Short mmCIF file of N, CA and C in Angstrom, two decimals:
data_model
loop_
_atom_site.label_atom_id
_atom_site.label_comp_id
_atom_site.label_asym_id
_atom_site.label_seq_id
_atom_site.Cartn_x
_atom_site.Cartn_y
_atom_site.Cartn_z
N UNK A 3 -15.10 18.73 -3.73
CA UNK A 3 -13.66 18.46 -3.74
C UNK A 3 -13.18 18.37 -2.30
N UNK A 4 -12.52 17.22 -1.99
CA UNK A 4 -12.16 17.36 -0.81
C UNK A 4 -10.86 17.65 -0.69
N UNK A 5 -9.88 17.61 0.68
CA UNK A 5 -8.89 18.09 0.63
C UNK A 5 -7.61 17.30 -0.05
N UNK A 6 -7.55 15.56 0.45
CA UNK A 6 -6.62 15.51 -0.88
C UNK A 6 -6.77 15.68 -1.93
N UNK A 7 -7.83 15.88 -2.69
CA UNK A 7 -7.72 16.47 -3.91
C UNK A 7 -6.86 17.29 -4.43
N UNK A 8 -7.39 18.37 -3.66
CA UNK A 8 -6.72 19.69 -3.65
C UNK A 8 -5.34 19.50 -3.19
N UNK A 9 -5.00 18.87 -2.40
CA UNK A 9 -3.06 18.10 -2.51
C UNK A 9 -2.83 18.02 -3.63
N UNK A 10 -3.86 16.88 -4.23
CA UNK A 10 -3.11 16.83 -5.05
C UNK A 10 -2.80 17.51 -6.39
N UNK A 11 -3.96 18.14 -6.37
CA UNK A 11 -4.01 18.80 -7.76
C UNK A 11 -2.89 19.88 -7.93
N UNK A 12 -1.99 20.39 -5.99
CA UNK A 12 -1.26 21.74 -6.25
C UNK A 12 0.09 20.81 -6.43
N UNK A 13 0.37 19.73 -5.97
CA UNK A 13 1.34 19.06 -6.17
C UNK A 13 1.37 18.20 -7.67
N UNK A 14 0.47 18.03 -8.89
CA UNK A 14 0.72 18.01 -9.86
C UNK A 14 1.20 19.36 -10.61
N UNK A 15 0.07 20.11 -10.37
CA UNK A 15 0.43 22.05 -10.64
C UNK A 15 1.82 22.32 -10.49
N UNK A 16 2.46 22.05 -9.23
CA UNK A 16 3.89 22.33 -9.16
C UNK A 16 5.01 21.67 -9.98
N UNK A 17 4.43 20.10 -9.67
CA UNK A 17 5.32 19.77 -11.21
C UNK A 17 5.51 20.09 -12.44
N UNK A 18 4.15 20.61 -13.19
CA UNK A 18 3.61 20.71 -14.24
C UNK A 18 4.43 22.10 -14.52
N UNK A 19 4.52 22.98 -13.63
CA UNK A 19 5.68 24.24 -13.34
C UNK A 19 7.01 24.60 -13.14
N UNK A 20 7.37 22.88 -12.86
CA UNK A 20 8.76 22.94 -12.73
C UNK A 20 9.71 23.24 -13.58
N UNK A 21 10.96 23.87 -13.56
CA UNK A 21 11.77 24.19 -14.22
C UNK A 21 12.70 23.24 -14.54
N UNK A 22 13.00 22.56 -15.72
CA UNK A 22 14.11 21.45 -16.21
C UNK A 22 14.66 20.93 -15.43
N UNK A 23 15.66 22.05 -14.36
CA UNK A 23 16.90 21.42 -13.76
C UNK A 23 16.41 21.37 -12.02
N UNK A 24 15.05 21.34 -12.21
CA UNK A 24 14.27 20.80 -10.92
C UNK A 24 14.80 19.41 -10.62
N UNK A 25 14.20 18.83 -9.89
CA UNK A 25 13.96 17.10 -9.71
C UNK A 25 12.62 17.47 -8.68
N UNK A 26 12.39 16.11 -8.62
CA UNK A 26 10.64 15.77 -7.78
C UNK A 26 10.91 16.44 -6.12
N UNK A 27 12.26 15.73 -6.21
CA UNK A 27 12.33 16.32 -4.35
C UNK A 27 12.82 17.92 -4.18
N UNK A 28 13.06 18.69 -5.43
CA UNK A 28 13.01 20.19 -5.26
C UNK A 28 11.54 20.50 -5.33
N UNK A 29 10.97 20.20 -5.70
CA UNK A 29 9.38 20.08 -5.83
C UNK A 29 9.00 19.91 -4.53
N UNK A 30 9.14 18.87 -3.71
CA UNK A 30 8.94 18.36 -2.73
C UNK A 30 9.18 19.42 -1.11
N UNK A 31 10.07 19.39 -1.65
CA UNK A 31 10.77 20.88 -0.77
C UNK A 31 10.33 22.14 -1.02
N UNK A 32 9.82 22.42 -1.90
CA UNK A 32 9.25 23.49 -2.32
C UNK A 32 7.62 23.59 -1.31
N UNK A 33 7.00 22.55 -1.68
CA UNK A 33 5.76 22.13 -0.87
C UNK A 33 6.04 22.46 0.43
N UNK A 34 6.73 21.51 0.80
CA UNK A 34 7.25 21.78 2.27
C UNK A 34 7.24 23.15 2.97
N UNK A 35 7.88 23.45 2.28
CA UNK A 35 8.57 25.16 2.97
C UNK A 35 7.29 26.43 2.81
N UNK A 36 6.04 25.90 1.87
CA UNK A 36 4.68 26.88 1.77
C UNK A 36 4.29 26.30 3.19
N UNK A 37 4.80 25.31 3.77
CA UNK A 37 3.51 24.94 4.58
C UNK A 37 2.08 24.24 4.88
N UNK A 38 2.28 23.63 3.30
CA UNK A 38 0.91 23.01 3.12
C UNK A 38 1.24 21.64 3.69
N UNK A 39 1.91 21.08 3.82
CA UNK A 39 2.41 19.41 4.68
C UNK A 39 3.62 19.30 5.11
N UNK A 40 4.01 18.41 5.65
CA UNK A 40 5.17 18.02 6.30
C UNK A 40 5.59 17.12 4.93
N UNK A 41 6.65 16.78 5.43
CA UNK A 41 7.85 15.69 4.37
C UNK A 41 7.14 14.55 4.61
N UNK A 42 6.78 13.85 5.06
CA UNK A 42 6.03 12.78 5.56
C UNK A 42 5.33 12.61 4.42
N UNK A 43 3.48 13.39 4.85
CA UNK A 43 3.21 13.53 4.41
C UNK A 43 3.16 14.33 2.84
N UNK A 44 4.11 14.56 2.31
CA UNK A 44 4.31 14.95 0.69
C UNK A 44 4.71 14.24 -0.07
N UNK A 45 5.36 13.05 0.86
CA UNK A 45 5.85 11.86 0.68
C UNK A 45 5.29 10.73 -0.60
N UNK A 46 4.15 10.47 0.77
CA UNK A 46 2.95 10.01 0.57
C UNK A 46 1.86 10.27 -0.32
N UNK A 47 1.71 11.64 -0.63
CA UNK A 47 1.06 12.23 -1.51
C UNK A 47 1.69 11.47 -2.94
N UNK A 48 3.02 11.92 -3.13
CA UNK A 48 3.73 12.04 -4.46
C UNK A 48 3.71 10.22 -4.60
N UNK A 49 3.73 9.71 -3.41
CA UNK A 49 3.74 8.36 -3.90
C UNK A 49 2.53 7.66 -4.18
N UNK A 50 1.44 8.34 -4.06
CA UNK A 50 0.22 7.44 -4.36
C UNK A 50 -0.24 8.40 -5.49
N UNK A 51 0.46 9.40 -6.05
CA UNK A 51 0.32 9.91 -7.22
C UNK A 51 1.15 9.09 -8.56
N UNK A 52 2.03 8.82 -8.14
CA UNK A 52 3.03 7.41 -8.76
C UNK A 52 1.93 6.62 -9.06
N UNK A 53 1.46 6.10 -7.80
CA UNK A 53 0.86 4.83 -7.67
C UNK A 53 -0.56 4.72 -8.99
N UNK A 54 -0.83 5.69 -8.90
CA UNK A 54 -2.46 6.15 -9.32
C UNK A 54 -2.15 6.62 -10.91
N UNK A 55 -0.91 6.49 -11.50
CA UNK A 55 0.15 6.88 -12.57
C UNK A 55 -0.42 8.27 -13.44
N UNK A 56 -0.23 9.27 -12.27
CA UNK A 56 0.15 10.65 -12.48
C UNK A 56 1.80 10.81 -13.10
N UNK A 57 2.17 10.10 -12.22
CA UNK A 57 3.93 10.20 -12.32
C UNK A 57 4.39 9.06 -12.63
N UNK A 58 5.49 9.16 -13.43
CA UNK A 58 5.76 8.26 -13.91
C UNK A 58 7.41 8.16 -14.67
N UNK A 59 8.37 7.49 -14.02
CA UNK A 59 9.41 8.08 -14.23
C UNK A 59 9.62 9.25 -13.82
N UNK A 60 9.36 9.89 -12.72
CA UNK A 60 9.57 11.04 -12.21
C UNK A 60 9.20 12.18 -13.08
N UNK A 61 8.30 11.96 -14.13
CA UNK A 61 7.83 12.72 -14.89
C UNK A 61 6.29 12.78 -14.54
N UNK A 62 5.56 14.02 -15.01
CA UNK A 62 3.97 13.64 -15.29
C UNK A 62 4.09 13.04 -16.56
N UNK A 63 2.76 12.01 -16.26
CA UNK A 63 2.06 11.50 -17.54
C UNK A 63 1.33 12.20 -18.24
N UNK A 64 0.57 11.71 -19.27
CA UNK A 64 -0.33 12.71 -19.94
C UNK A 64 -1.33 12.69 -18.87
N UNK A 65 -1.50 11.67 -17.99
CA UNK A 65 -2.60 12.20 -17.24
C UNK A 65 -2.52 13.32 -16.34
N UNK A 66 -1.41 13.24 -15.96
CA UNK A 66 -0.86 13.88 -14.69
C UNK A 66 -0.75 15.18 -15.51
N UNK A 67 -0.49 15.16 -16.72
CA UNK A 67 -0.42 16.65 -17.39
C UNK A 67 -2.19 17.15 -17.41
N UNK A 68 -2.66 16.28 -17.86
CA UNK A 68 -4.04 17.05 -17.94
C UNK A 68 -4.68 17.26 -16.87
N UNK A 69 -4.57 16.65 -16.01
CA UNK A 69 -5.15 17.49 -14.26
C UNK A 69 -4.63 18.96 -13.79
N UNK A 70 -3.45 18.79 -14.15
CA UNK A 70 -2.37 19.76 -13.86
C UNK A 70 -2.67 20.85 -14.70
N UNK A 71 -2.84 20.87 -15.78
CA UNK A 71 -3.78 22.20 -16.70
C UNK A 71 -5.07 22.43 -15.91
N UNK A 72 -5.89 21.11 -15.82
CA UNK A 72 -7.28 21.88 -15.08
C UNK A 72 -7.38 22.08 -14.17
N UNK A 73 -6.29 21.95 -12.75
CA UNK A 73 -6.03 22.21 -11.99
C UNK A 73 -5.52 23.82 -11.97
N UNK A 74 -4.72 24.18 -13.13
CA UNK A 74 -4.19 25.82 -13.29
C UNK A 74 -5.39 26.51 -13.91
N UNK A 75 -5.95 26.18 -14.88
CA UNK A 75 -7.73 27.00 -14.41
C UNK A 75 -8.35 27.15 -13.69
N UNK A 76 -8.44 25.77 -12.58
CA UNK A 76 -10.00 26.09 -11.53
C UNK A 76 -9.37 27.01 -10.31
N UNK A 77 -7.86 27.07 -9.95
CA UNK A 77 -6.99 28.40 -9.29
C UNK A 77 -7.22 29.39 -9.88
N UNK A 78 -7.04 29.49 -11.09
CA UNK A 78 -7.13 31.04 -11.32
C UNK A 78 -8.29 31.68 -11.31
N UNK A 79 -9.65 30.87 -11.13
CA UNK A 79 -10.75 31.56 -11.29
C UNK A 79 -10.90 32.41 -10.29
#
């Protein structure tokens, strides 16, 4: 696994966690402020997660949902 992976898998995870009256860029900001990237780059992330149709309508897809579960297992191990 390399490291965008692991981008991306905590930035589906976080969506997949979000609370209703979230939106993508409280998400986004959320990222931000752990420290794991700049705005720039989270940017970029979330948009080639779009792109790659994780997201979709500012929602996860079912795909984007099912990474995002196996993504919250292979953390907790």
């Amino acid at each position: 696994m390399n490291d965008i992976d692991i981008v991306k898998k905590v930035s589906l995870l976080a969506l997949f966690k979000k609370e209703p009256e979230e939106s993508i860029k409280d998400i986004q900001l959320m990222l931000v402020d752990t420290g794991m990237f700049e705005m720039k780059e989270c940017k970029q992330v979330f948009k080639e997660l779009k792109a790659e149709q994780y997201i979709i309508n500012d929602q996860l897809s079912l795909k984007g949902i099912t990474v995002a579960q196996t993504a919250e297992l292979e953390f907790k191990q």
